[in-house]
Amino acid sequence: MASNSSTPEKIAEGAIRAMGRYGVRKFSMSDICTEAGVSRGTLYRYFKSKDQVLEAVGEYVDRTFRTTLKDAVTGHPDPEDRLEVVLQALLDYRTTHPDMVRIVDAEPSFVLDFLSQQFATLLAIISEALDPVLKGAPPVRDGTLTKRQLAEMFIRLTLSVYLVPSSGSDQTARRVAALWRSVTATPESTARFTRAAG
């Protein structure tokens, strides 16, 4: 996690580590101090209760996830690659924030509740990032699905890796993107692909 964080962000990061280590119900304000490397006075200057800390953790996750997606899209702006880039960024968040994965393992019910509360926000973030893919998608163009419904399908598929990981989970983004390309390929693009591959 970030090394040049502001104090509230440092506390949020410490709280995430404490939750991963002790569980959501058992971690204490003292545990947060230890994990964040701050004094009790400093902690209470910013947060008066665990509930306030948990709110800050939610904001931290939102902010860092938005940054992760923005960086991924900026680094790979080609709309042709957008689906794989966005889904891979969602999966890579596990690697760059390993303490979050510990919370998933230790407190799946907390994580499911958190995802339920934050799903609309997550959907908005992902929909915006996937807009180049969604607006021209055949199921959207023909009215079978809305952009939001299609984005939700992609998100739910990718989030399943967090909740039910398996061997090969790290290839999910590539596989979904390949499936999407094959499903949405026009005869002309299929012919181009075949000529390029052959």
Short mmCIF file of C-alpha atoms in Angstrom, two decimals:
data_model
loop_
_atom_site.label_atom_id
_atom_site.label_comp_id
_atom_site.label_asym_id
_atom_site.label_seq_id
_atom_site.Cartn_x
_atom_site.Cartn_y
_atom_site.Cartn_z
CA MET A 1 0.00 0.00 0.00
CA ALA A 2 1.00 3.63 -0.30
CA SER A 3 4.14 4.66 1.58
CA ASN A 4 3.79 8.45 1.33
CA SER A 5 0.20 8.47 2.63
CA SER A 6 -1.50 11.22 4.55
CA THR A 7 -2.22 10.37 8.20
CA PRO A 8 -5.91 9.49 7.64
CA GLU A 9 -4.94 7.28 4.71
CA LYS A 10 -2.18 5.67 6.78
CA ILE A 11 -4.78 4.94 9.46
CA ALA A 12 -7.18 3.46 6.90
CA GLU A 13 -4.39 1.23 5.60
CA GLY A 14 -3.57 0.17 9.16
CA ALA A 15 -7.24 -0.60 9.80
CA ILE A 16 -7.34 -2.82 6.71
CA ARG A 17 -4.27 -4.70 7.94
CA ALA A 18 -5.83 -5.03 11.41
CA MET A 19 -9.09 -6.36 9.93
CA GLY A 20 -7.19 -8.89 7.85
CA ARG A 21 -5.17 -10.01 10.85
CA TYR A 22 -7.79 -10.04 13.63
CA GLY A 23 -11.12 -10.05 11.82
CA VAL A 24 -13.66 -7.30 11.42
CA ARG A 25 -15.43 -7.97 14.73
CA LYS A 26 -12.29 -8.43 16.82
CA PHE A 27 -9.88 -5.71 15.71
CA SER A 28 -9.56 -2.80 18.11
CA MET A 29 -8.53 0.82 17.96
CA SER A 30 -5.24 -0.29 19.58
CA ASP A 31 -4.73 -2.77 16.75
CA ILE A 32 -5.23 0.05 14.27
CA CYS A 33 -2.60 2.15 16.07
CA THR A 34 -0.12 -0.71 15.97
CA GLU A 35 -0.73 -1.55 12.31
CA ALA A 36 -0.74 2.10 11.22
CA GLY A 37 2.24 3.08 13.37
CA VAL A 38 0.41 5.99 15.00
CA SER A 39 -0.29 6.92 18.61
CA ARG A 40 -3.76 6.65 20.16
CA GLY A 41 -3.85 10.45 20.35
CA THR A 42 -3.21 10.73 16.63
CA LEU A 43 -5.84 8.09 15.83
CA TYR A 44 -8.49 9.79 17.98
CA ARG A 45 -7.64 13.18 16.51
CA TYR A 46 -8.96 11.88 13.18
CA PHE A 47 -11.45 9.17 14.18
CA LYS A 48 -13.58 8.89 17.30
CA SER A 49 -14.83 5.33 16.73
CA LYS A 50 -14.35 2.12 14.75
CA ASP A 51 -17.42 3.05 12.72
CA GLN A 52 -15.70 6.23 11.56
CA VAL A 53 -12.59 4.22 10.71
CA LEU A 54 -14.68 1.74 8.71
CA GLU A 55 -16.24 4.63 6.81
CA ALA A 56 -12.72 5.89 6.02
CA VAL A 57 -11.76 2.40 4.85
CA GLY A 58 -14.70 2.44 2.43
CA GLU A 59 -13.57 5.81 1.08
CA TYR A 60 -10.00 4.54 0.82
CA VAL A 61 -11.11 1.49 -1.20
CA ASP A 62 -13.20 3.69 -3.49
CA ARG A 63 -10.35 6.16 -4.05
CA THR A 64 -7.63 3.55 -4.61
CA PHE A 65 -9.83 1.51 -6.91
CA ARG A 66 -10.62 4.57 -9.04
CA THR A 67 -6.90 5.35 -9.23
CA THR A 68 -6.08 1.76 -10.20
CA LEU A 69 -8.59 1.85 -13.06
CA LYS A 70 -7.55 5.31 -14.23
CA ASP A 71 -3.88 4.29 -14.31
CA ALA A 72 -4.69 1.07 -16.18
CA VAL A 73 -6.75 2.85 -18.83
CA THR A 74 -4.22 5.67 -19.19
CA GLY A 75 -1.44 3.11 -19.66
CA HIS A 76 -3.43 1.16 -22.28
CA PRO A 77 -5.85 3.60 -23.95
CA ASP A 78 -6.71 1.49 -27.03
CA PRO A 79 -10.50 0.88 -26.95
CA GLU A 80 -9.91 -2.55 -28.54
CA ASP A 81 -8.12 -3.64 -25.35
CA ARG A 82 -10.38 -1.83 -22.90
CA LEU A 83 -12.36 -4.81 -21.62
CA GLU A 84 -9.29 -6.87 -20.78
CA VAL A 85 -7.47 -3.86 -19.31
CA VAL A 86 -10.36 -2.93 -16.99
CA LEU A 87 -11.09 -6.49 -15.87
CA GLN A 88 -7.38 -7.15 -15.31
CA ALA A 89 -7.11 -3.98 -13.20
CA LEU A 90 -10.00 -5.26 -11.10
CA LEU A 91 -8.18 -8.56 -10.62
CA ASP A 92 -4.79 -6.90 -10.03
CA TYR A 93 -6.27 -4.95 -7.13
CA ARG A 94 -5.97 -8.22 -5.19
CA THR A 95 -2.21 -8.23 -5.73
CA THR A 96 -1.60 -4.57 -5.01
CA HIS A 97 -3.82 -4.69 -1.89
CA PRO A 98 -3.16 -8.13 -0.36
CA ASP A 99 -4.65 -7.17 2.99
CA MET A 100 -8.01 -6.82 1.25
CA VAL A 101 -7.76 -10.45 0.16
CA ARG A 102 -7.08 -11.47 3.77
CA ILE A 103 -10.34 -9.76 4.74
CA VAL A 104 -12.17 -11.68 2.01
CA ASP A 105 -10.73 -14.93 3.40
CA ALA A 106 -11.32 -14.05 7.06
CA GLU A 107 -14.66 -12.24 6.84
CA PRO A 108 -16.57 -13.20 3.68
CA SER A 109 -19.92 -12.07 5.14
CA PHE A 110 -18.48 -8.60 5.85
CA VAL A 111 -17.09 -8.41 2.31
CA LEU A 112 -20.40 -9.47 0.77
CA ASP A 113 -22.22 -6.85 2.82
CA PHE A 114 -19.64 -4.22 1.83
CA LEU A 115 -19.95 -5.16 -1.86
CA SER A 116 -23.75 -4.98 -1.63
CA GLN A 117 -23.54 -1.49 -0.16
CA GLN A 118 -20.91 -0.31 -2.65
CA PHE A 119 -22.14 -2.15 -5.74
CA ALA A 120 -23.90 0.82 -7.35
CA THR A 121 -20.73 2.91 -6.97
CA LEU A 122 -18.54 0.11 -8.30
CA LEU A 123 -20.91 -0.37 -11.24
CA ALA A 124 -20.75 3.35 -12.07
CA ILE A 125 -16.93 3.35 -11.96
CA ILE A 126 -16.63 0.24 -14.14
CA SER A 127 -19.34 1.39 -16.56
CA GLU A 128 -17.50 4.65 -17.15
CA ALA A 129 -14.20 2.85 -17.73
CA LEU A 130 -15.85 0.35 -20.10
CA ASP A 131 -17.87 2.92 -22.03
CA PRO A 132 -15.95 2.43 -25.33
CA VAL A 133 -16.74 -1.30 -25.15
CA LEU A 134 -20.33 -0.96 -23.98
CA LYS A 135 -21.66 1.72 -26.34
CA GLY A 136 -20.87 -0.24 -29.48
CA ALA A 137 -21.66 -3.70 -28.13
CA PRO A 138 -24.13 -5.65 -30.28
CA PRO A 139 -26.41 -6.56 -27.33
CA VAL A 140 -26.62 -2.85 -26.44
CA ARG A 141 -27.14 -1.73 -30.03
CA ASP A 142 -29.95 -4.23 -30.59
CA GLY A 143 -31.63 -3.43 -27.26
CA THR A 144 -31.09 -6.85 -25.65
CA LEU A 145 -29.13 -5.29 -22.77
CA THR A 146 -28.46 -1.81 -21.48
CA LYS A 147 -24.87 -0.63 -21.02
CA ARG A 148 -25.39 -0.90 -17.26
CA GLN A 149 -26.66 -4.49 -17.47
CA LEU A 150 -23.74 -5.56 -19.63
CA ALA A 151 -21.22 -3.87 -17.31
CA GLU A 152 -22.88 -5.61 -14.36
CA MET A 153 -22.41 -9.00 -16.01
CA PHE A 154 -18.69 -8.32 -16.50
CA ILE A 155 -18.29 -7.12 -12.90
CA ARG A 156 -20.12 -10.08 -11.37
CA LEU A 157 -18.04 -12.51 -13.39
CA THR A 158 -14.79 -10.87 -12.33
CA LEU A 159 -15.78 -10.48 -8.66
CA SER A 160 -16.38 -14.22 -8.51
CA VAL A 161 -12.58 -14.62 -8.66
CA TYR A 162 -12.33 -12.78 -5.33
CA LEU A 163 -14.94 -14.95 -3.68
CA VAL A 164 -14.26 -18.32 -5.31
CA PRO A 165 -10.66 -18.32 -6.59
CA SER A 166 -9.38 -21.30 -8.52
CA SER A 167 -6.33 -22.29 -10.51
CA GLY A 168 -6.28 -20.16 -13.62
CA SER A 169 -8.25 -17.32 -11.98
CA ASP A 170 -5.48 -14.92 -12.97
CA GLN A 171 -6.38 -15.59 -16.62
CA THR A 172 -10.04 -14.57 -16.19
CA ALA A 173 -9.67 -11.11 -17.77
CA ARG A 174 -7.90 -12.49 -20.82
CA ARG A 175 -10.43 -15.31 -21.23
CA VAL A 176 -13.46 -13.04 -20.86
CA ALA A 177 -11.98 -10.58 -23.36
CA ALA A 178 -11.24 -13.40 -25.83
CA LEU A 179 -14.77 -14.76 -25.44
CA TRP A 180 -16.21 -11.27 -25.92
CA ARG A 181 -14.15 -10.72 -29.06
CA SER A 182 -15.30 -14.03 -30.53
CA VAL A 183 -18.95 -13.39 -29.69
CA THR A 184 -18.96 -9.84 -31.06
CA ALA A 185 -16.75 -10.46 -34.08
CA THR A 186 -18.17 -9.40 -37.43
CA PRO A 187 -17.47 -11.56 -40.49
CA GLU A 188 -15.04 -8.87 -41.68
CA SER A 189 -13.12 -8.74 -38.40
CA THR A 190 -13.08 -12.55 -38.20
CA ALA A 191 -11.61 -12.69 -41.70
CA ARG A 192 -8.99 -10.05 -40.75
CA PHE A 193 -8.13 -12.02 -37.61
CA THR A 194 -7.86 -15.29 -39.56
CA ARG A 195 -5.60 -13.68 -42.18
CA ALA A 196 -3.42 -12.12 -39.46
CA ALA A 197 -3.20 -15.38 -37.52
CA GLY A 198 -2.48 -17.45 -40.65
#
